[in-house]
Coordinates of N, CA, C and O in Angstrom, one line a residue:
M1 N 0.9 -1.2 0.0 CA 0.0 0.0 0.0 C 0.9 1.2 0.0 O 1.9 1.3 0.7
D2 N 0.5 2.2 -0.8 CA 1.3 3.4 -0.8 C 0.7 4.5 0.0 O -0.3 4.3 0.7
E3 N 1.3 5.7 0.0 CA 0.8 6.8 0.9 C -0.5 7.3 0.5 O -1.2 7.9 1.4
R4 N -1.0 7.0 -0.6 CA -2.4 7.4 -1.0 C -3.4 6.4 -0.6 O -4.6 6.7 -0.8
G5 N -3.1 5.3 0.0 CA -4.0 4.3 0.4 C -4.5 3.4 -0.7 O -5.6 2.8 -0.6
T6 N -3.7 3.3 -1.7 CA -4.1 2.4 -2.8 C -3.3 1.1 -2.8 O -2.2 1.1 -2.4
M7 N -4.0 0.0 -3.2 CA -3.3 -1.3 -3.3 C -4.0 -2.0 -4.5 O -5.2 -2.1 -4.5
D8 N -3.2 -2.5 -5.3 CA -3.7 -3.3 -6.5 C -4.7 -2.4 -7.3 O -5.7 -2.9 -7.7
D9 N -4.4 -1.1 -7.5 CA -5.2 -0.2 -8.2 C -6.6 0.0 -7.7 O -7.5 0.4 -8.3
R10 N -6.8 -0.3 -6.4 CA -8.1 -0.1 -5.7 C -7.9 0.8 -4.6 O -6.9 0.7 -3.9
R11 N -8.9 1.5 -4.2 CA -8.9 2.4 -3.1 C -9.1 1.5 -1.8 O -10.1 0.7 -1.8
V12 N -8.3 1.7 -0.8 CA -8.4 0.9 0.4 C -8.7 1.9 1.5 O -7.9 2.8 1.8
D13 N -9.9 1.8 2.2 CA -10.2 2.7 3.3 C -10.0 1.9 4.6 O -10.6 0.9 4.8
D14 N -9.1 2.4 5.4 CA -8.8 1.7 6.7 C -9.2 2.6 7.8 O -8.6 3.6 8.1
D15 N -10.3 2.2 8.5 CA -10.7 3.0 9.7 C -9.8 2.9 10.9 O -10.0 3.6 11.9
R16 N -8.8 2.0 10.8 CA -8.0 1.8 12.0 C -6.6 2.4 11.8 O -5.6 2.0 12.4
K17 N -6.5 3.5 11.1 CA -5.2 4.2 10.8 C -4.6 4.7 12.1 O -3.3 4.7 12.2
D18 N -5.4 5.1 13.1 CA -4.8 5.6 14.3 C -4.5 4.6 15.4 O -3.9 4.9 16.4
L19 N -4.8 3.3 15.1 CA -4.5 2.3 16.0 C -3.0 1.8 15.8 O -2.5 1.8 14.7
P20 N -2.3 1.4 16.9 CA -1.0 0.9 16.7 C -0.9 -0.4 16.0 O -1.9 -1.1 16.0
D21 N 0.2 -0.6 15.3 CA 0.4 -1.9 14.6 C 0.5 -2.9 15.7 O 1.1 -2.8 16.8
G22 N -0.2 -4.0 15.6 CA -0.2 -5.0 16.6 C -0.8 -6.3 16.0 O -0.7 -6.6 14.9
P23 N -1.5 -7.0 16.9 CA -2.0 -8.3 16.5 C -3.1 -8.1 15.5 O -3.7 -7.0 15.3
P24 N -3.5 -9.2 14.8 CA -4.6 -9.0 13.9 C -5.9 -8.7 14.7 O -6.1 -9.2 15.8
Y25 N -6.7 -7.8 14.1 CA -7.9 -7.3 14.8 C -9.1 -8.2 14.4 O -9.2 -8.7 13.3
A26 N -9.9 -8.5 15.4 CA -11.1 -9.3 15.2 C -12.2 -8.6 14.4 O -12.2 -7.4 14.5
D27 N -13.0 -9.3 13.7 CA -14.1 -8.8 13.0 C -15.3 -8.8 13.9 O -15.5 -9.7 14.8
C28 N -16.2 -7.8 13.8 CA -17.4 -7.7 14.5 C -18.3 -8.9 14.2 O -18.5 -9.3 13.1
V29 N -18.9 -9.5 15.3 CA -19.7 -10.7 15.1 C -21.1 -10.4 14.5 O -21.8 -11.3 14.0
L30 N -21.5 -9.1 14.5 CA -22.8 -8.7 14.0 C -22.7 -8.2 12.5 O -23.5 -8.7 11.7
C31 N -21.7 -7.4 12.2 CA -21.7 -6.8 10.9 C -20.4 -7.1 10.1 O -20.4 -6.9 8.9
G32 N -19.4 -7.7 10.7 CA -18.2 -8.1 10.0 C -17.2 -7.0 9.9 O -16.1 -7.2 9.3
E33 N -17.4 -5.8 10.4 CA -16.5 -4.7 10.3 C -15.3 -4.9 11.3 O -15.5 -5.6 12.3
P34 N -14.1 -4.3 11.0 CA -13.0 -4.5 12.0 C -13.3 -3.9 13.3 O -14.0 -2.9 13.4
T35 N -12.8 -4.5 14.4 CA -13.0 -3.9 15.7 C -11.7 -3.4 16.2 O -10.7 -3.4 15.5
E36 N -11.7 -2.9 17.4 CA -10.5 -2.4 18.1 C -9.8 -3.4 19.0 O -8.9 -3.1 19.7
H37 N -10.4 -4.6 18.9 CA -9.9 -5.7 19.8 C -9.1 -6.7 19.0 O -9.3 -7.0 17.9
P38 N -8.1 -7.3 19.7 CA -7.3 -8.3 19.0 C -8.1 -9.6 18.7 O -9.1 -9.8 19.4
A39 N -7.7 -10.3 17.7 CA -8.4 -11.5 17.3 C -8.3 -12.6 18.4 O -9.2 -13.4 18.5
S40 N -7.3 -12.5 19.3 CA -7.2 -13.5 20.4 C -8.1 -13.2 21.6 O -8.1 -14.0 22.5
R41 N -8.8 -12.1 21.6 CA -9.7 -11.7 22.7 C -10.9 -12.7 22.8 O -11.5 -13.0 21.8
P42 N -11.1 -13.3 23.9 CA -12.2 -14.2 24.1 C -13.6 -13.5 24.1 O -13.6 -12.4 24.4
G43 N -14.6 -14.2 23.7 CA -15.9 -13.7 23.7 C -16.3 -13.0 22.4 O -15.5 -13.0 21.4
A44 N -17.5 -12.5 22.3 CA -18.0 -11.9 21.1 C -17.5 -10.5 21.0 O -17.6 -9.7 21.9
T45 N -16.8 -10.2 19.9 CA -16.3 -8.8 19.7 C -17.2 -8.0 18.8 O -17.8 -8.5 17.8
L46 N -17.4 -6.7 19.2 CA -18.3 -5.9 18.4 C -17.5 -4.6 18.0 O -16.6 -4.2 18.7
C47 N -17.8 -4.1 16.8 CA -17.2 -2.8 16.3 C -17.8 -1.7 17.2 O -18.8 -1.9 17.8
P48 N -17.2 -0.5 17.1 CA -17.8 0.6 17.9 C -19.2 0.9 17.6 O -20.0 1.2 18.5
V49 N -19.7 0.8 16.4 CA -21.1 1.1 16.0 C -22.0 0.1 16.7 O -23.0 0.5 17.3
C50 N -21.7 -1.2 16.5 CA -22.5 -2.2 17.1 C -22.5 -2.2 18.6 O -23.5 -2.5 19.3
E51 N -21.3 -1.8 19.2 CA -21.3 -1.7 20.7 C -22.2 -0.6 21.1 O -22.9 -0.8 22.1
W52 N -22.2 0.5 20.4 CA -23.1 1.6 20.8 C -24.6 1.2 20.7 O -25.4 1.5 21.5
Q53 N -24.9 0.6 19.5 CA -26.3 0.2 19.3 C -26.7 -0.9 20.4 O -27.8 -0.8 20.9
E54 N -25.9 -1.8 20.8 CA -26.2 -2.8 21.8 C -26.4 -2.1 23.1 O -27.3 -2.4 23.9
A55 N -25.5 -1.1 23.5 CA -25.7 -0.3 24.7 C -27.0 0.4 24.7 O -27.7 0.5 25.8
Q56 N -27.4 1.0 23.6 CA -28.7 1.7 23.5 C -29.9 0.7 23.8 O -30.8 1.0 24.5
R57 N -29.8 -0.5 23.2 CA -30.9 -1.5 23.4 C -31.0 -1.9 24.8 O -32.1 -2.1 25.4
T58 N -29.8 -2.2 25.5 CA -29.9 -2.7 26.8 C -30.2 -1.6 27.8 O -30.8 -1.9 28.9
A59 N -29.8 -0.4 27.6 CA -30.1 0.7 28.5 C -31.6 1.0 28.7 O -32.0 1.4 29.7
C60 N -32.3 0.8 27.6 CA -33.7 1.2 27.7 C -34.6 0.0 27.9 O -35.8 0.1 27.7
S61 N -34.1 -1.2 28.2 CA -34.9 -2.4 28.3 C -35.5 -2.5 29.7 O -36.1 -3.5 30.0
G62 N -35.4 -1.5 30.5 CA -36.2 -1.5 31.8 C -35.5 -2.2 32.9 O -35.6 -2.7 33.8

Protein backbone atom coordinates (compact mmCIF):
# COMPACT_ATOMS: atom_id res chain seq x y z
CA MET A 1 0.00 0.00 0.00
CA ASP A 2 1.34 3.41 -0.85
CA GLU A 3 0.85 6.76 0.89
CA ARG A 4 -2.38 7.43 -1.03
CA GLY A 5 -4.04 4.32 0.41
CA THR A 6 -4.11 2.38 -2.84
CA MET A 7 -3.33 -1.26 -3.29
CA ASP A 8 -3.69 -3.25 -6.50
CA ASP A 9 -5.22 -0.21 -8.24
CA ARG A 10 -8.12 -0.14 -5.75
CA ARG A 11 -8.90 2.40 -3.05
CA VAL A 12 -8.44 0.94 0.42
CA ASP A 13 -10.22 2.68 3.30
CA ASP A 14 -8.82 1.68 6.67
CA ASP A 15 -10.72 3.04 9.66
CA ARG A 16 -7.98 1.79 12.00
CA LYS A 17 -5.21 4.17 10.85
CA ASP A 18 -4.83 5.65 14.33
CA LEU A 19 -4.45 2.27 16.05
CA PRO A 20 -0.96 0.95 16.73
CA ASP A 21 0.39 -1.90 14.65
CA GLY A 22 -0.24 -5.03 16.58
CA PRO A 23 -2.02 -8.31 16.50
CA PRO A 24 -4.64 -9.01 13.88
CA TYR A 25 -7.88 -7.32 14.80
CA ALA A 26 -11.09 -9.31 15.23
CA ASP A 27 -14.12 -8.76 13.02
CA CYS A 28 -17.44 -7.73 14.53
CA VAL A 29 -19.70 -10.73 15.08
CA LEU A 30 -22.77 -8.74 13.96
CA CYS A 31 -21.68 -6.76 10.89
CA GLY A 32 -18.19 -8.08 10.03
CA GLU A 33 -16.47 -4.68 10.29
CA PRO A 34 -13.03 -4.50 11.97
CA THR A 35 -13.01 -3.94 15.72
CA GLU A 36 -10.47 -2.36 18.05
CA HIS A 37 -9.92 -5.70 19.81
CA PRO A 38 -7.25 -8.30 19.02
CA ALA A 39 -8.38 -11.51 17.34
CA SER A 40 -7.18 -13.46 20.38
CA ARG A 41 -9.70 -11.74 22.70
CA PRO A 42 -12.21 -14.25 24.07
CA GLY A 43 -15.92 -13.68 23.70
CA ALA A 44 -18.02 -11.88 21.11
CA THR A 45 -16.29 -8.81 19.71
CA LEU A 46 -18.27 -5.86 18.41
CA CYS A 47 -17.24 -2.85 16.33
CA PRO A 48 -17.75 0.60 17.89
CA VAL A 49 -21.06 1.13 16.04
CA CYS A 50 -22.54 -2.21 17.09
CA GLU A 51 -21.27 -1.70 20.67
CA TRP A 52 -23.09 1.64 20.80
CA GLN A 53 -26.28 0.16 19.34
CA GLU A 54 -26.18 -2.75 21.80
CA ALA A 55 -25.69 -0.32 24.70
CA GLN A 56 -28.73 1.67 23.53
CA ARG A 57 -30.87 -1.48 23.36
CA THR A 58 -29.88 -2.71 26.83
CA ALA A 59 -30.07 0.73 28.51
CA CYS A 60 -33.75 1.18 27.66
CA SER A 61 -34.87 -2.36 28.33
CA GLY A 62 -36.15 -1.51 31.80
